[in-house]
Short mmCIF file of C-alpha atoms and ligand atoms in Angstrom, two decimals:
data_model
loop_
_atom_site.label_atom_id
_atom_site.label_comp_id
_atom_site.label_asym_id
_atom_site.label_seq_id
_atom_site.Cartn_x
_atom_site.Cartn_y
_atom_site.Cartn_z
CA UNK A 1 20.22 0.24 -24.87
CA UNK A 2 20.15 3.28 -23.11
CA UNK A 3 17.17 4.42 -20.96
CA UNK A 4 14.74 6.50 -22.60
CA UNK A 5 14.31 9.76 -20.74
CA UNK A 6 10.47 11.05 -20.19
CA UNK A 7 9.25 14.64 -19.08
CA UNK A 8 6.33 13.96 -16.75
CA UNK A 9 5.06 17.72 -16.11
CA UNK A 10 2.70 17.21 -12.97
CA UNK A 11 4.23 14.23 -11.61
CA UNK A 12 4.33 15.30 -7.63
CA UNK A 13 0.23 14.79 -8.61
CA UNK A 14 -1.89 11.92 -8.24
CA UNK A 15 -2.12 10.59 -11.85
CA UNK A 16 1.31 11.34 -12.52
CA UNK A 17 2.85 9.72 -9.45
CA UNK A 18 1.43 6.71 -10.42
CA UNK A 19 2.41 6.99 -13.72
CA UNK A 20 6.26 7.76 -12.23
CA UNK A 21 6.27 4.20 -10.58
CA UNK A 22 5.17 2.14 -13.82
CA UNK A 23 7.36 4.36 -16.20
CA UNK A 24 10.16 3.34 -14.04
CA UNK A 25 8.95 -0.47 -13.66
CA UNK A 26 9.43 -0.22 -17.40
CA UNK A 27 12.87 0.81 -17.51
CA UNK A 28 12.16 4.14 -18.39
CA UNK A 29 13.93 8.13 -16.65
CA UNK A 30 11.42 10.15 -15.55
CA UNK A 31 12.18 13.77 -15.16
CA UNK A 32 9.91 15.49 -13.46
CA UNK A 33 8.18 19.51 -13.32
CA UNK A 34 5.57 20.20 -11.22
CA UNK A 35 5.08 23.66 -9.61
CA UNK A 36 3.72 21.97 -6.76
CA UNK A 37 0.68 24.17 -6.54
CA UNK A 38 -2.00 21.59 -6.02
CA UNK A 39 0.46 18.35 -5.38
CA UNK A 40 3.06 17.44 -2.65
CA UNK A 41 6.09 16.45 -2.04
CA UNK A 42 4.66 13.91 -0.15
CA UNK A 43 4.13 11.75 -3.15
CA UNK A 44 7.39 12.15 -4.75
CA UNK A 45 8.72 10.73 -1.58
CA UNK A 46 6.68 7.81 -1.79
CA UNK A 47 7.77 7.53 -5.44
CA UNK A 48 11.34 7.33 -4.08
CA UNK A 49 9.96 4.73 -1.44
CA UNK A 50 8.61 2.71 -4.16
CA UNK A 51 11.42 2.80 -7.16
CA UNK A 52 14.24 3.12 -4.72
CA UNK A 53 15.24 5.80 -6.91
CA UNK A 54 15.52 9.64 -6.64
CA UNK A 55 14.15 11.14 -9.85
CA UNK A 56 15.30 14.60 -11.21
CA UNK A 57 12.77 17.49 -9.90
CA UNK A 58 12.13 20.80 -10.80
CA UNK A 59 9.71 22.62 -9.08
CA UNK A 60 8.60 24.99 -12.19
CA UNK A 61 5.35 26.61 -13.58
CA UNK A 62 4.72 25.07 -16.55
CA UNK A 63 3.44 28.08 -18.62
CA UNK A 64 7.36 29.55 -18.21
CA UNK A 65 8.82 29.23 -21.02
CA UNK A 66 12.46 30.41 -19.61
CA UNK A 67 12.73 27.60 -17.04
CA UNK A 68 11.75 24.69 -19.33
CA UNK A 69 14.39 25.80 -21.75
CA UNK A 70 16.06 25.55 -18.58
CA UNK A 71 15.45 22.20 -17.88
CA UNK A 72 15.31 21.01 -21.89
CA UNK A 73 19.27 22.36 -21.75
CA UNK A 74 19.72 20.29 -18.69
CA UNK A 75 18.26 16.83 -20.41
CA UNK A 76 18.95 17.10 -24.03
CA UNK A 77 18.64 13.44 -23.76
CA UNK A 78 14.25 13.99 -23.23
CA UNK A 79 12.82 11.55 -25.70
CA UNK A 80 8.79 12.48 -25.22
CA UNK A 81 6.71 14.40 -22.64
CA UNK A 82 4.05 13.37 -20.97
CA UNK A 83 1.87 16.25 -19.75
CA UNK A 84 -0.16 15.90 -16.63
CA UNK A 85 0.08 19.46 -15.08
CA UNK A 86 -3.55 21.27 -14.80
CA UNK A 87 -6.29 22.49 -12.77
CA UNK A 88 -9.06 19.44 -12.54
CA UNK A 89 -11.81 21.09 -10.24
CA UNK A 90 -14.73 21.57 -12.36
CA UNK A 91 -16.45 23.99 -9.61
CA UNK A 92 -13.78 26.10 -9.28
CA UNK A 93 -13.51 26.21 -13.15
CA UNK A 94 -17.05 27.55 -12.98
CA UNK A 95 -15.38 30.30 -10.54
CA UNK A 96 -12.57 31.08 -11.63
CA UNK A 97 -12.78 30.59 -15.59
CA UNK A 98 -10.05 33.04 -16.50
CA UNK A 99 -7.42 31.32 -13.86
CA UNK A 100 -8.28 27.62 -15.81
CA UNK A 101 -8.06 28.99 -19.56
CA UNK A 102 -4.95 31.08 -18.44
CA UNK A 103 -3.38 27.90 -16.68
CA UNK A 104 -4.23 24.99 -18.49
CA UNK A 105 -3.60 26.74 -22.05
CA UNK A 106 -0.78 28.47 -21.25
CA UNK A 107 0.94 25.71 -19.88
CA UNK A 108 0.49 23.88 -22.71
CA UNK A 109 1.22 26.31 -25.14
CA UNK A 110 4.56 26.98 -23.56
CA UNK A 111 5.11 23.14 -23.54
CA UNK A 112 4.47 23.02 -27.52
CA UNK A 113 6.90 25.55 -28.34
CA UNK A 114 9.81 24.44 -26.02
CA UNK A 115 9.03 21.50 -27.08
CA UNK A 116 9.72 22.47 -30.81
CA UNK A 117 12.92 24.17 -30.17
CA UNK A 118 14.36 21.45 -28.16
CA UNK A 119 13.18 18.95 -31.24
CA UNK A 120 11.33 16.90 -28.78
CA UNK A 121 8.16 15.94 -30.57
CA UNK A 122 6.53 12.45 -28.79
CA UNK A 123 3.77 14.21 -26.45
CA UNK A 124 0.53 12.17 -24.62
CA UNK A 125 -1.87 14.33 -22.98
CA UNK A 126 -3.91 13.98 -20.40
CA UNK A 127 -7.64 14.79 -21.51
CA UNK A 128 -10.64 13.76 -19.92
CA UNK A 129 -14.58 11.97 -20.68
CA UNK A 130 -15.84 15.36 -20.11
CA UNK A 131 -14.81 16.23 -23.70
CA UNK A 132 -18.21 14.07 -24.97
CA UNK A 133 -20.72 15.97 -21.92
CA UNK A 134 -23.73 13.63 -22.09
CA UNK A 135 -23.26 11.17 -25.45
CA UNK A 136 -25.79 10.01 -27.47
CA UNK A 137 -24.39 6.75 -27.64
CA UNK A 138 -22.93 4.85 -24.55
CA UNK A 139 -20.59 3.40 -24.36
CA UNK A 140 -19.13 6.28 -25.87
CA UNK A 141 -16.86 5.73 -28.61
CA UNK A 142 -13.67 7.98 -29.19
CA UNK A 143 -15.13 9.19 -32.85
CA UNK A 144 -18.45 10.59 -30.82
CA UNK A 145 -18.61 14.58 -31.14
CA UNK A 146 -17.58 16.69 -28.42
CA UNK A 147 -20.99 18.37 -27.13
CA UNK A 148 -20.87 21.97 -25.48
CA UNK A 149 -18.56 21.54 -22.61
CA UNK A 150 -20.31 21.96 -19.22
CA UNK A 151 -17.43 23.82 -17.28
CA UNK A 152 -14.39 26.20 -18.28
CA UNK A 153 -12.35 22.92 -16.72
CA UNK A 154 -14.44 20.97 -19.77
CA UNK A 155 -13.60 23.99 -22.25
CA UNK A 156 -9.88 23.33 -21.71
CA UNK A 157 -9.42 19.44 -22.04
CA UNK A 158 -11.84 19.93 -25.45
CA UNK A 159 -9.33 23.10 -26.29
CA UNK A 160 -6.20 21.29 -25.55
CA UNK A 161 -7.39 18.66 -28.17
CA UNK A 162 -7.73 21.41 -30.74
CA UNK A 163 -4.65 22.88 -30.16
CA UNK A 164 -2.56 19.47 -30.49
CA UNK A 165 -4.71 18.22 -33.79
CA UNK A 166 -3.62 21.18 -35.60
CA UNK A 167 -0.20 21.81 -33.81
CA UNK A 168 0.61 18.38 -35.39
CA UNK A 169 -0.90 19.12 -39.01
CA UNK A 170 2.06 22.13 -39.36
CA UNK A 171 4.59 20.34 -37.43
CA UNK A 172 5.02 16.84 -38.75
CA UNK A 173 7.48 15.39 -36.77
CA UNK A 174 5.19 15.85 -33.82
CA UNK A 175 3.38 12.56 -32.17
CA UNK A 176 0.50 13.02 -30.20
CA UNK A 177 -1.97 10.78 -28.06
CA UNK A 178 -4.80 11.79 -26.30
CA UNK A 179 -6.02 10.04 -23.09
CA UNK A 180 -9.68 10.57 -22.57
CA UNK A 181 -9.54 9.28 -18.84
CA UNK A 182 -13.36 8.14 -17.69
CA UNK A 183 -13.35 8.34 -13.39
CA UNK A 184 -9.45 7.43 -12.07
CA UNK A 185 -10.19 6.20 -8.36
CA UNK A 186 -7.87 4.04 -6.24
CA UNK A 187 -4.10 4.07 -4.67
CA UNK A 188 -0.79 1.89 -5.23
CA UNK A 189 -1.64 -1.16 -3.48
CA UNK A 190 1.37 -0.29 -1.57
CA UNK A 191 -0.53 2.81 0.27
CA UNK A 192 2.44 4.32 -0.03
CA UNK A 193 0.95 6.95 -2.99
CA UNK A 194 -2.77 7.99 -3.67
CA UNK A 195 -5.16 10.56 -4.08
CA UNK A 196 -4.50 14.23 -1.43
CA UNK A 197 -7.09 16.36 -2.26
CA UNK A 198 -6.95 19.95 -1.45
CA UNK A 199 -9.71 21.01 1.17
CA UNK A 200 -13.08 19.47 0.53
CA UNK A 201 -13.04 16.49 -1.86
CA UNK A 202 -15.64 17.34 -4.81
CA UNK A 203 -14.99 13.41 -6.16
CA UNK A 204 -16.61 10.70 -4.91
CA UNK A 205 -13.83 8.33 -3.77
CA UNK A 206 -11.90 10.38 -1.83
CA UNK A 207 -15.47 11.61 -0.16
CA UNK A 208 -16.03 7.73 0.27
CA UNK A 209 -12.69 7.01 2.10
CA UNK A 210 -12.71 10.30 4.33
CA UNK A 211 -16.29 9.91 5.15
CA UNK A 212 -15.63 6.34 6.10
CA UNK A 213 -12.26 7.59 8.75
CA UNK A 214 -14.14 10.21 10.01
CA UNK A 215 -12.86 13.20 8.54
CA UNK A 216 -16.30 14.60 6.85
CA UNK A 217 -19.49 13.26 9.01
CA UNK A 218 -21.42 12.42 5.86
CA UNK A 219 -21.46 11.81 2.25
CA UNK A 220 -24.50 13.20 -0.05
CA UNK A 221 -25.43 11.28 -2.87
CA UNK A 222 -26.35 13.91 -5.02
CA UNK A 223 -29.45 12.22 -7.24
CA UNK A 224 -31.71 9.00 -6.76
CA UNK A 225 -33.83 10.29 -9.89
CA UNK A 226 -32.00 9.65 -12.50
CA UNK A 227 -32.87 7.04 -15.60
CA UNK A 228 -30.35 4.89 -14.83
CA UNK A 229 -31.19 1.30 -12.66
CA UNK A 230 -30.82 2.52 -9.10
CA UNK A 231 -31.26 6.45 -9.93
CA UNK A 232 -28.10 7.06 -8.93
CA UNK A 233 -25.19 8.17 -11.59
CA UNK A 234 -23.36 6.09 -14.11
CA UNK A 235 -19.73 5.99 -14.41
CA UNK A 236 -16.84 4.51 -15.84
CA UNK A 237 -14.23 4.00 -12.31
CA UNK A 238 -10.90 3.06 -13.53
CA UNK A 239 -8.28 1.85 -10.90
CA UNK A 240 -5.51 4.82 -11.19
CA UNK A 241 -2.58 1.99 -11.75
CA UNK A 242 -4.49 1.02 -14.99
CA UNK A 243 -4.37 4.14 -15.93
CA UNK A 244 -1.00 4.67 -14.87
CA UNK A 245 0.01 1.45 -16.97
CA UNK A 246 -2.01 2.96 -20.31
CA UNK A 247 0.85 5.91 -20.26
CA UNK A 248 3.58 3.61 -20.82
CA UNK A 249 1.74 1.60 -23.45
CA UNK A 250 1.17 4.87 -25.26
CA UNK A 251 4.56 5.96 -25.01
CA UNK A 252 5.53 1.81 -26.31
CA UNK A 253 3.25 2.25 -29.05
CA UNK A 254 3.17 6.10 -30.49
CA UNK A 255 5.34 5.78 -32.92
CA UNK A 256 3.55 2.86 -34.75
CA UNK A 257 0.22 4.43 -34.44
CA UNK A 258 -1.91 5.20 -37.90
CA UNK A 259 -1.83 8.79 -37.49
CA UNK A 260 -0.02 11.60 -35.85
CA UNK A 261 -2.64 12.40 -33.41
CA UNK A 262 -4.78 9.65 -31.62
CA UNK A 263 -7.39 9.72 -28.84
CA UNK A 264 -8.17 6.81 -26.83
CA UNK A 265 -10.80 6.30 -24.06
CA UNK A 266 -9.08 4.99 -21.17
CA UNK A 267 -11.83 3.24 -19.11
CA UNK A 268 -13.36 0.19 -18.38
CA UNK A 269 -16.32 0.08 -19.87
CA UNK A 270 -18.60 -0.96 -17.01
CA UNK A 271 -20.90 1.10 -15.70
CA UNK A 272 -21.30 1.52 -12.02
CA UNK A 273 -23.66 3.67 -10.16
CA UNK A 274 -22.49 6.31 -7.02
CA UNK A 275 -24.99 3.63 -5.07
CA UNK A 276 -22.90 0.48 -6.23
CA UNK A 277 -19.79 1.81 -5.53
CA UNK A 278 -20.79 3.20 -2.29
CA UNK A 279 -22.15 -0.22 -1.31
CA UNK A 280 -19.00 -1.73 -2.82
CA UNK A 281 -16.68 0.42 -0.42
CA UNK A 282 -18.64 -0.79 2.52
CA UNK A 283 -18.67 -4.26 1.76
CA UNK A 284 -15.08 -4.41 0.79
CA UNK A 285 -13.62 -2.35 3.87
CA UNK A 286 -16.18 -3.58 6.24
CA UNK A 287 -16.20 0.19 7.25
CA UNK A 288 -20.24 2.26 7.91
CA UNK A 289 -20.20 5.09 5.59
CA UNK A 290 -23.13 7.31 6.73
CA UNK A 291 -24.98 8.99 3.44
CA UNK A 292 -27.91 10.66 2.50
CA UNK A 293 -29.77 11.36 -0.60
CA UNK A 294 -29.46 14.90 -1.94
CA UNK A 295 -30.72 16.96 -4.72
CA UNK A 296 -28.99 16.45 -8.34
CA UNK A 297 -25.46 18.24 -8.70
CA UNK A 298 -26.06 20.84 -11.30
CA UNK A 299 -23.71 20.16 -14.22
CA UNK A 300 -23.54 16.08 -13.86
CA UNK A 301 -23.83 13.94 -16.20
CA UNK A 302 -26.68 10.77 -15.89
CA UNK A 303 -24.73 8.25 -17.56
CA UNK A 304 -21.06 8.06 -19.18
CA UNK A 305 -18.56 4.82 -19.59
CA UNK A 306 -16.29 4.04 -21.93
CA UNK A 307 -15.70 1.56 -25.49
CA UNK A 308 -12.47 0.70 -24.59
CA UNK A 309 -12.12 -1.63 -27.61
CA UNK A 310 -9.94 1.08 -29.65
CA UNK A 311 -7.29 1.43 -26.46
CA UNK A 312 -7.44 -2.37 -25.99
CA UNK A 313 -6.50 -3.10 -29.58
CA UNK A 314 -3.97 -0.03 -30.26
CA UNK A 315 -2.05 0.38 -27.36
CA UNK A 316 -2.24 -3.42 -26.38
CA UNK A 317 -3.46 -2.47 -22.90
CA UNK A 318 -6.30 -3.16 -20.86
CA UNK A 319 -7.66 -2.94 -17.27
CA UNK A 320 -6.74 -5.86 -15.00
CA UNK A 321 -7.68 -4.36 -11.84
CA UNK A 322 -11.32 -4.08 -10.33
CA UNK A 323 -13.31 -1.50 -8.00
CA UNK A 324 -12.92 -3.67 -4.94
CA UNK A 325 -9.08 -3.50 -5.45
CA UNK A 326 -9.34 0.25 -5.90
CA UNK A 327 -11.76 0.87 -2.77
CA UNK A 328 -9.59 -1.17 -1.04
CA UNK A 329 -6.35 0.32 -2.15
CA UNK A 330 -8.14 4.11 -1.57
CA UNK A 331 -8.74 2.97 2.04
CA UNK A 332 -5.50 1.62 2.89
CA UNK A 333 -3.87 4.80 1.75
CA UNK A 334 -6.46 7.11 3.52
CA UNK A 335 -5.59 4.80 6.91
CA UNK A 336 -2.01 5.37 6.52
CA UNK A 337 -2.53 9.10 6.14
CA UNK A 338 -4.37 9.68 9.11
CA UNK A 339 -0.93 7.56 11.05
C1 LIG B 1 -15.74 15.22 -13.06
C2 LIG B 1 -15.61 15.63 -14.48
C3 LIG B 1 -14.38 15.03 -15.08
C4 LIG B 1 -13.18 15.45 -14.29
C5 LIG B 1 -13.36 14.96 -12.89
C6 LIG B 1 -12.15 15.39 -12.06
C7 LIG B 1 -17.63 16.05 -15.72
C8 LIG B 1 -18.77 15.43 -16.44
N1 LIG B 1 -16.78 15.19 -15.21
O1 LIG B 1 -16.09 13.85 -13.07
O2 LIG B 1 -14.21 15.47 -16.39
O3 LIG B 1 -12.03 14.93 -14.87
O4 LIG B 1 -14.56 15.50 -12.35
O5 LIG B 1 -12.40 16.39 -11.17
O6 LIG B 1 -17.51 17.24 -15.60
N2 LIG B 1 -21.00 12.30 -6.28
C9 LIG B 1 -21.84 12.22 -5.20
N3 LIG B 1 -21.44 12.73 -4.00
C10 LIG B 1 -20.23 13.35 -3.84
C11 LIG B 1 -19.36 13.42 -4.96
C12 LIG B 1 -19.78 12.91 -6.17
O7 LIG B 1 -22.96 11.68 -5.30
O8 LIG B 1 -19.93 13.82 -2.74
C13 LIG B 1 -21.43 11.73 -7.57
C14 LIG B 1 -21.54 12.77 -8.67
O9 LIG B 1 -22.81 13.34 -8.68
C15 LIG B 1 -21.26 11.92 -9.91
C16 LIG B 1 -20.33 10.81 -9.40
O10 LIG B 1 -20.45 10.81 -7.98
O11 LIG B 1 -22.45 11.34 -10.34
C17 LIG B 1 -18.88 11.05 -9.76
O12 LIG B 1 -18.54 12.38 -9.39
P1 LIG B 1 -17.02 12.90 -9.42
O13 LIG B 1 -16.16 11.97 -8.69
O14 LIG B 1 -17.04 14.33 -8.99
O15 LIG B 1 -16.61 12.78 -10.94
P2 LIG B 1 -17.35 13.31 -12.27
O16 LIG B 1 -18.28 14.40 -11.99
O17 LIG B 1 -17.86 12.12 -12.99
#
């Protein structure tokens, strides 16, 4: 049997790089687009390092429509896309609103349609948690409504949804599935590829692992009065090579799935507070990280994790990997970038 070949738009990124290692584990041909606007090079090269192989690249925008005809006409032999390529910062969203909707729409858009002409129609999507904003119910099942999203970045993940529910109602060879990822956090195990955040992190791993080497001279906690056991937030951390491994069980299982557009939670479903996984980091590494207790982040949500039953059972996947391995993975790779 041939190879199955897989677009990964946003693959020079963090989530996708990952993803580029266990799709090729797999036995799958990644071909990758990324405009390299908010990614590196850096992590393709550790891709390389860890497949031993040196994937097709094409440094493109995703929104133009001319140069992924170009690139369709170049791999007729594209079975599905995966589509990681978008702006994730929900301040900046708040910002720059205009620059999200414009880039994380359009891209998508364009995606759809050369998609459609190329008769390529197997597409998983990366959404995000922040579709639900604060649920009534936790853990939050995939069938709970989306509330008001918080942030333009929010607006887009909920929009992209829309877009692919109906795109698939008038186009019915098309395949979609949804990952709803809860809070992605660790590095290959390798260190070879993790997280490179632009400037300031605004997550709180990579805050964690450059507070902890020195780089930023303390972390804020932003909350201690929240309902939740220690006040601190709730979240769902999932180590990013679960998540990676999720993709390629959604691309093993889309085409036996009951309908033509599924969403599935991709998370753990344990809750752990900004104060557990703080402590967890220092215990783990052995390594001080000095913090402080600051005033609520405007925006946050108290308490979100994740029913992963519906993923579990449906894509035959589930997390094998804990936060200690992903603080400890996160650290390794933030040592080995500061070599
Ligand atoms: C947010 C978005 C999520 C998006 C993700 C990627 C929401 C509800 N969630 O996740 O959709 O995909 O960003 O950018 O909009 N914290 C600190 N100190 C810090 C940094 C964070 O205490 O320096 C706390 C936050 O208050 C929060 C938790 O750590 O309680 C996690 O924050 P973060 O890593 O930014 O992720 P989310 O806000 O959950």
């Amino acid at each position: 049997m041939t190879s199955q070949s897989i677009l990964v738009t946003g693959g020079a990124g963090y989530i996708g790089a990952h993803t580029l290692v266990e799709l090729v584990a797999s036995g799958y041909t990644p071909v990758v687009l990324d405009d390299l606007s908010r990614s590196s090079m850096k992590l393709m090269d550790g891709v390389k390092q860890l497949t031993g192989k040196q994937l097709s690249f094409y440094q493109v925008d995703c929104a133009d429509k001319t140069e992924l005809r170009r690139v369709f006409g170049l791999h007729p032999e594209i079975s599905a896309v995966m589509h990681f390529a978008a702006f994730k910062s929900v301040n900046e969203s708040v910002e720059k609103p205009l620059l999200y909707f414009r880039n994380n729409i359009d891209s998508l858009l364009s995606l759809l349609e050369v998609m459609q002409e190329a008769n390529v129609n197997r597409f998983v999507f990366s959404s995000s948690c922040t579709v639900y904003g604060q649920p009534d119910r936790i853990p939050v099942t995939e069938d709970a409504p989306f509330k008001r999203p918080e942030s333009p970045y929010g607006a887009t993940k909920q929009m992209g949804e829309r877009i692919l529910e109906d795109a698939v109602k008038a186009w019915k060879e098309l395949k979609v599935v949804s990952l709803r990822y809860f809070n992605p956090i660790g590095a290959h195990p390798s260190g070879v590829i993790g997280e490179l955040p632009i400037g300031v992190p605004n997550n709180l791993a990579p805050y964690i692992t450059q507070t902890a080497i020195g780089k930023r001279s303390r972390l804020t906690v932003f909350g201690s009065d929240y309902n939740t056991p220690d006040g601190s937030c709730l979240r769902d951390f999932i180590h990013v090579v679960d998540l990676a491994v999720a993709h390629v069980a959604a691309l093993s299982t889309i085409d036996q799935l009951p309908s033509r557009f599924e969403a599935f939670n991709l998370g753990t479903g344990v809750p752990v507070s900004v104060l557990e996984l703080l402590n967890t980091f220092m215990r783990v590494t052995g390594v001080n990280v000095p913090y402080e207790i600051g005033p609520r982040r405007p925006g946050d949500i108290e308490k979100v994790y994740a029913d992963p039953s519906k993923s579990n059972r449906a894509l035959r996947w589930r997390t094998k990997l804990t936060i200690e391995d992903a603080l400890r993975d996160a650290w390794r790779w933030e040592q080995n970038l500061a070599k």
